[in-house]
């Protein structure tokens, strides 16, 4: 297992009492489509963690791989005037993970987390486990609890 995926698994166990079934795919899981093809699930079951910022604060939004993020909706839910995708340096500083491998929890510091409500329609979703090639399955309700998240309508209409 890649060192960063192992670090995620250890942090998930130590900090959250959750033992993720981390799986790595040589073909990569960089995009939702790639991940779904490698896993053998629907694109909508890919839980993509995106960091957003208002220029001051950073939050993580876990969205379905089948949806586009609506940053205006995200800003409204967070109570921000605007929300934009964070740049790679902001993502790493806030979450401790690089873009493409950001898990929905086990971040470097406490962050507000939103979960796309459409993910709750599934029994199982797949999220990044610390690297662009590592993912883990999780019940979406459990994901919300582990991330201390709020489910919200964050997808573009």
PDB file of C-alpha atoms in Angstrom:
ATOM      1  CA  UNK A   1       0.000   0.000   0.000  1.00  0.00           C
ATOM      2  CA  UNK A   2       1.234   3.486  -0.852  1.00  0.00           C
ATOM      3  CA  UNK A   3       2.602   5.360   2.167  1.00  0.00           C
ATOM      4  CA  UNK A   4      -0.034   8.135   1.924  1.00  0.00           C
ATOM      5  CA  UNK A   5      -2.895   5.610   1.635  1.00  0.00           C
ATOM      6  CA  UNK A   6      -1.512   3.809   4.692  1.00  0.00           C
ATOM      7  CA  UNK A   7      -1.323   7.159   6.512  1.00  0.00           C
ATOM      8  CA  UNK A   8      -4.975   7.832   5.684  1.00  0.00           C
ATOM      9  CA  UNK A   9      -6.015   4.366   6.907  1.00  0.00           C
ATOM     10  CA  UNK A  10      -4.098   4.817  10.165  1.00  0.00           C
ATOM     11  CA  UNK A  11      -5.545   8.297  10.738  1.00  0.00           C
ATOM     12  CA  UNK A  12      -9.068   7.031   9.999  1.00  0.00           C
ATOM     13  CA  UNK A  13      -8.602   4.251  12.579  1.00  0.00           C
ATOM     14  CA  UNK A  14      -6.884   6.372  15.230  1.00  0.00           C
ATOM     15  CA  UNK A  15      -8.957   9.529  14.942  1.00  0.00           C
ATOM     16  CA  UNK A  16     -12.335   8.188  13.815  1.00  0.00           C
ATOM     17  CA  UNK A  17     -12.426   4.527  14.875  1.00  0.00           C
ATOM     18  CA  UNK A  18     -13.039   3.556  11.247  1.00  0.00           C
ATOM     19  CA  UNK A  19     -11.008   0.863   9.481  1.00  0.00           C
ATOM     20  CA  UNK A  20     -11.283   1.675   5.766  1.00  0.00           C
ATOM     21  CA  UNK A  21     -10.982  -1.085   3.183  1.00  0.00           C
ATOM     22  CA  UNK A  22      -8.447   0.828   1.076  1.00  0.00           C
ATOM     23  CA  UNK A  23      -8.074  -0.441  -2.460  1.00  0.00           C
ATOM     24  CA  UNK A  24      -5.482   0.726  -4.943  1.00  0.00           C
ATOM     25  CA  UNK A  25      -5.858   0.645  -8.719  1.00  0.00           C
ATOM     26  CA  UNK A  26      -2.887   0.741 -11.066  1.00  0.00           C
ATOM     27  CA  UNK A  27      -5.110   2.195 -13.779  1.00  0.00           C
ATOM     28  CA  UNK A  28      -5.713   5.151 -11.473  1.00  0.00           C
ATOM     29  CA  UNK A  29      -8.796   6.780 -10.080  1.00  0.00           C
ATOM     30  CA  UNK A  30      -7.957  10.411 -10.886  1.00  0.00           C
ATOM     31  CA  UNK A  31     -11.331  11.173 -12.459  1.00  0.00           C
ATOM     32  CA  UNK A  32     -14.745   9.967 -11.375  1.00  0.00           C
ATOM     33  CA  UNK A  33     -15.076   8.113 -14.664  1.00  0.00           C
ATOM     34  CA  UNK A  34     -11.697   6.395 -14.193  1.00  0.00           C
ATOM     35  CA  UNK A  35     -12.567   5.466 -10.624  1.00  0.00           C
ATOM     36  CA  UNK A  36     -15.978   4.051 -11.543  1.00  0.00           C
ATOM     37  CA  UNK A  37     -14.472   2.005 -14.381  1.00  0.00           C
ATOM     38  CA  UNK A  38     -11.710   0.622 -12.132  1.00  0.00           C
ATOM     39  CA  UNK A  39     -14.089  -0.166  -9.255  1.00  0.00           C
ATOM     40  CA  UNK A  40     -17.006  -1.375 -11.341  1.00  0.00           C
ATOM     41  CA  UNK A  41     -19.577   1.021  -9.910  1.00  0.00           C
ATOM     42  CA  UNK A  42     -21.646   3.917 -11.220  1.00  0.00           C
ATOM     43  CA  UNK A  43     -19.976   7.316 -11.660  1.00  0.00           C
ATOM     44  CA  UNK A  44     -22.629   8.731  -9.331  1.00  0.00           C
ATOM     45  CA  UNK A  45     -21.209   6.527  -6.512  1.00  0.00           C
ATOM     46  CA  UNK A  46     -17.837   8.263  -6.615  1.00  0.00           C
ATOM     47  CA  UNK A  47     -17.576  10.676  -3.677  1.00  0.00           C
ATOM     48  CA  UNK A  48     -15.201  13.377  -4.912  1.00  0.00           C
ATOM     49  CA  UNK A  49     -13.749  15.636  -2.227  1.00  0.00           C
ATOM     50  CA  UNK A  50     -13.182  19.189  -3.442  1.00  0.00           C
ATOM     51  CA  UNK A  51     -11.742  22.003  -1.341  1.00  0.00           C
ATOM     52  CA  UNK A  52     -13.410  25.388  -1.689  1.00  0.00           C
ATOM     53  CA  UNK A  53     -12.467  28.779  -0.329  1.00  0.00           C
ATOM     54  CA  UNK A  54     -13.959  32.209   0.154  1.00  0.00           C
ATOM     55  CA  UNK A  55     -10.477  33.712   0.165  1.00  0.00           C
ATOM     56  CA  UNK A  56     -10.188  33.382   3.938  1.00  0.00           C
ATOM     57  CA  UNK A  57     -11.565  30.022   4.993  1.00  0.00           C
ATOM     58  CA  UNK A  58     -11.467  26.568   3.406  1.00  0.00           C
ATOM     59  CA  UNK A  59     -14.145  23.866   3.446  1.00  0.00           C
ATOM     60  CA  UNK A  60     -14.433  20.446   1.811  1.00  0.00           C
ATOM     61  CA  UNK A  61     -17.378  19.538  -0.386  1.00  0.00           C
ATOM     62  CA  UNK A  62     -17.902  15.857  -1.136  1.00  0.00           C
ATOM     63  CA  UNK A  63     -19.864  15.656  -4.359  1.00  0.00           C
ATOM     64  CA  UNK A  64     -21.100  12.842  -6.551  1.00  0.00           C
ATOM     65  CA  UNK A  65     -18.852  12.148  -9.511  1.00  0.00           C
ATOM     66  CA  UNK A  66     -21.905  12.473 -11.749  1.00  0.00           C
ATOM     67  CA  UNK A  67     -22.569  16.049 -10.618  1.00  0.00           C
ATOM     68  CA  UNK A  68     -20.945  19.402 -11.228  1.00  0.00           C
ATOM     69  CA  UNK A  69     -20.428  21.536  -8.163  1.00  0.00           C
ATOM     70  CA  UNK A  70     -22.501  24.720  -7.911  1.00  0.00           C
ATOM     71  CA  UNK A  71     -20.228  27.137  -6.039  1.00  0.00           C
ATOM     72  CA  UNK A  72     -23.084  29.618  -5.533  1.00  0.00           C
ATOM     73  CA  UNK A  73     -25.078  26.935  -3.700  1.00  0.00           C
ATOM     74  CA  UNK A  74     -21.980  26.008  -1.703  1.00  0.00           C
ATOM     75  CA  UNK A  75     -21.446  29.641  -0.704  1.00  0.00           C
ATOM     76  CA  UNK A  76     -25.086  29.920   0.379  1.00  0.00           C
ATOM     77  CA  UNK A  77     -24.890  26.783   2.544  1.00  0.00           C
ATOM     78  CA  UNK A  78     -21.598  27.884   4.117  1.00  0.00           C
ATOM     79  CA  UNK A  79     -22.816  31.450   4.665  1.00  0.00           C
ATOM     80  CA  UNK A  80     -20.066  32.854   2.464  1.00  0.00           C
ATOM     81  CA  UNK A  81     -20.414  35.611  -0.120  1.00  0.00           C
ATOM     82  CA  UNK A  82     -18.559  33.527  -2.721  1.00  0.00           C
ATOM     83  CA  UNK A  83     -16.926  30.141  -3.022  1.00  0.00           C
ATOM     84  CA  UNK A  84     -14.236  29.096  -5.470  1.00  0.00           C
ATOM     85  CA  UNK A  85     -12.191  25.952  -5.847  1.00  0.00           C
ATOM     86  CA  UNK A  86      -9.071  26.197  -3.701  1.00  0.00           C
ATOM     87  CA  UNK A  87      -5.697  26.128  -5.419  1.00  0.00           C
ATOM     88  CA  UNK A  88      -3.389  23.126  -4.919  1.00  0.00           C
ATOM     89  CA  UNK A  89      -1.343  24.824  -2.186  1.00  0.00           C
ATOM     90  CA  UNK A  90      -4.480  25.805  -0.240  1.00  0.00           C
ATOM     91  CA  UNK A  91      -5.830  22.273  -0.589  1.00  0.00           C
ATOM     92  CA  UNK A  92      -2.670  20.682   0.790  1.00  0.00           C
ATOM     93  CA  UNK A  93      -2.299  23.245   3.605  1.00  0.00           C
ATOM     94  CA  UNK A  94      -5.898  22.851   4.782  1.00  0.00           C
ATOM     95  CA  UNK A  95      -6.466  19.131   4.263  1.00  0.00           C
ATOM     96  CA  UNK A  96      -2.958  17.677   4.396  1.00  0.00           C
ATOM     97  CA  UNK A  97      -3.637  15.879   1.108  1.00  0.00           C
ATOM     98  CA  UNK A  98      -2.947  16.642  -2.551  1.00  0.00           C
ATOM     99  CA  UNK A  99      -5.699  17.218  -5.099  1.00  0.00           C
ATOM    100  CA  UNK A 100      -6.961  13.892  -6.400  1.00  0.00           C
ATOM    101  CA  UNK A 101      -6.336  12.096  -3.119  1.00  0.00           C
ATOM    102  CA  UNK A 102      -8.273  14.232  -0.630  1.00  0.00           C
ATOM    103  CA  UNK A 103     -10.408  12.001   1.595  1.00  0.00           C
ATOM    104  CA  UNK A 104     -13.711  13.294   2.984  1.00  0.00           C
ATOM    105  CA  UNK A 105     -12.313  13.263   6.552  1.00  0.00           C
ATOM    106  CA  UNK A 106      -8.963  12.822   8.353  1.00  0.00           C
ATOM    107  CA  UNK A 107      -7.820  16.295   7.375  1.00  0.00           C
ATOM    108  CA  UNK A 108      -4.798  18.164   8.720  1.00  0.00           C
ATOM    109  CA  UNK A 109      -7.057  20.516  10.647  1.00  0.00           C
ATOM    110  CA  UNK A 110     -10.770  20.692  11.471  1.00  0.00           C
ATOM    111  CA  UNK A 111     -12.698  21.754   8.374  1.00  0.00           C
ATOM    112  CA  UNK A 112     -16.342  22.239   7.640  1.00  0.00           C
ATOM    113  CA  UNK A 113     -17.513  19.445   5.312  1.00  0.00           C
ATOM    114  CA  UNK A 114     -20.577  19.341   3.073  1.00  0.00           C
ATOM    115  CA  UNK A 115     -21.789  16.136   1.443  1.00  0.00           C
ATOM    116  CA  UNK A 116     -23.788  16.198  -1.792  1.00  0.00           C
ATOM    117  CA  UNK A 117     -27.241  14.982  -0.768  1.00  0.00           C
ATOM    118  CA  UNK A 118     -27.482  12.878  -3.947  1.00  0.00           C
ATOM    119  CA  UNK A 119     -24.843  10.512  -2.500  1.00  0.00           C
ATOM    120  CA  UNK A 120     -27.292   9.519   0.234  1.00  0.00           C
ATOM    121  CA  UNK A 121     -29.377   7.604  -2.326  1.00  0.00           C
ATOM    122  CA  UNK A 122     -26.736   4.844  -2.454  1.00  0.00           C
ATOM    123  CA  UNK A 123     -25.928   1.999  -0.072  1.00  0.00           C
ATOM    124  CA  UNK A 124     -22.229   2.433  -0.833  1.00  0.00           C
ATOM    125  CA  UNK A 125     -20.045   5.186  -2.251  1.00  0.00           C
ATOM    126  CA  UNK A 126     -16.313   5.280  -2.965  1.00  0.00           C
ATOM    127  CA  UNK A 127     -14.019   8.048  -1.728  1.00  0.00           C
ATOM    128  CA  UNK A 128     -10.339   8.939  -2.105  1.00  0.00           C
ATOM    129  CA  UNK A 129      -7.963   7.395   0.409  1.00  0.00           C
ATOM    130  CA  UNK A 130      -4.975   9.727   0.335  1.00  0.00           C
ATOM    131  CA  UNK A 131      -3.667   9.218  -3.212  1.00  0.00           C
ATOM    132  CA  UNK A 132      -5.122   9.521  -6.728  1.00  0.00           C
ATOM    133  CA  UNK A 133      -4.956   5.700  -7.022  1.00  0.00           C
ATOM    134  CA  UNK A 134      -6.488   4.690  -3.681  1.00  0.00           C
ATOM    135  CA  UNK A 135     -10.167   4.600  -2.706  1.00  0.00           C
ATOM    136  CA  UNK A 136     -12.365   3.034  -0.047  1.00  0.00           C
ATOM    137  CA  UNK A 137     -16.044   2.065   0.084  1.00  0.00           C
ATOM    138  CA  UNK A 138     -18.313   3.522   2.734  1.00  0.00           C
ATOM    139  CA  UNK A 139     -22.015   3.834   3.497  1.00  0.00           C
ATOM    140  CA  UNK A 140     -22.817   7.497   2.732  1.00  0.00           C
ATOM    141  CA  UNK A 141     -24.616   8.004   6.058  1.00  0.00           C
ATOM    142  CA  UNK A 142     -21.473   6.746   7.810  1.00  0.00           C
ATOM    143  CA  UNK A 143     -19.382   9.097   5.668  1.00  0.00           C
ATOM    144  CA  UNK A 144     -21.515  12.042   6.837  1.00  0.00           C
ATOM    145  CA  UNK A 145     -21.018  10.975  10.456  1.00  0.00           C
ATOM    146  CA  UNK A 146     -17.267  10.353  10.111  1.00  0.00           C
ATOM    147  CA  UNK A 147     -16.731  13.739   8.462  1.00  0.00           C
ATOM    148  CA  UNK A 148     -19.066  15.480  10.913  1.00  0.00           C
ATOM    149  CA  UNK A 149     -20.611  16.789   7.715  1.00  0.00           C
ATOM    150  CA  UNK A 150     -23.816  18.434   6.645  1.00  0.00           C
ATOM    151  CA  UNK A 151     -25.685  16.997   3.675  1.00  0.00           C
ATOM    152  CA  UNK A 152     -26.689  19.710   1.237  1.00  0.00           C
ATOM    153  CA  UNK A 153     -27.868  20.410  -2.308  1.00  0.00           C
ATOM    154  CA  UNK A 154     -24.534  21.446  -3.832  1.00  0.00           C
ATOM    155  CA  UNK A 155     -24.904  20.071  -7.360  1.00  0.00           C
ATOM    156  CA  UNK A 156     -25.496  22.301 -10.355  1.00  0.00           C
ATOM    157  CA  UNK A 157     -29.085  22.106 -11.541  1.00  0.00           C
TER     158      UNK A 157
END
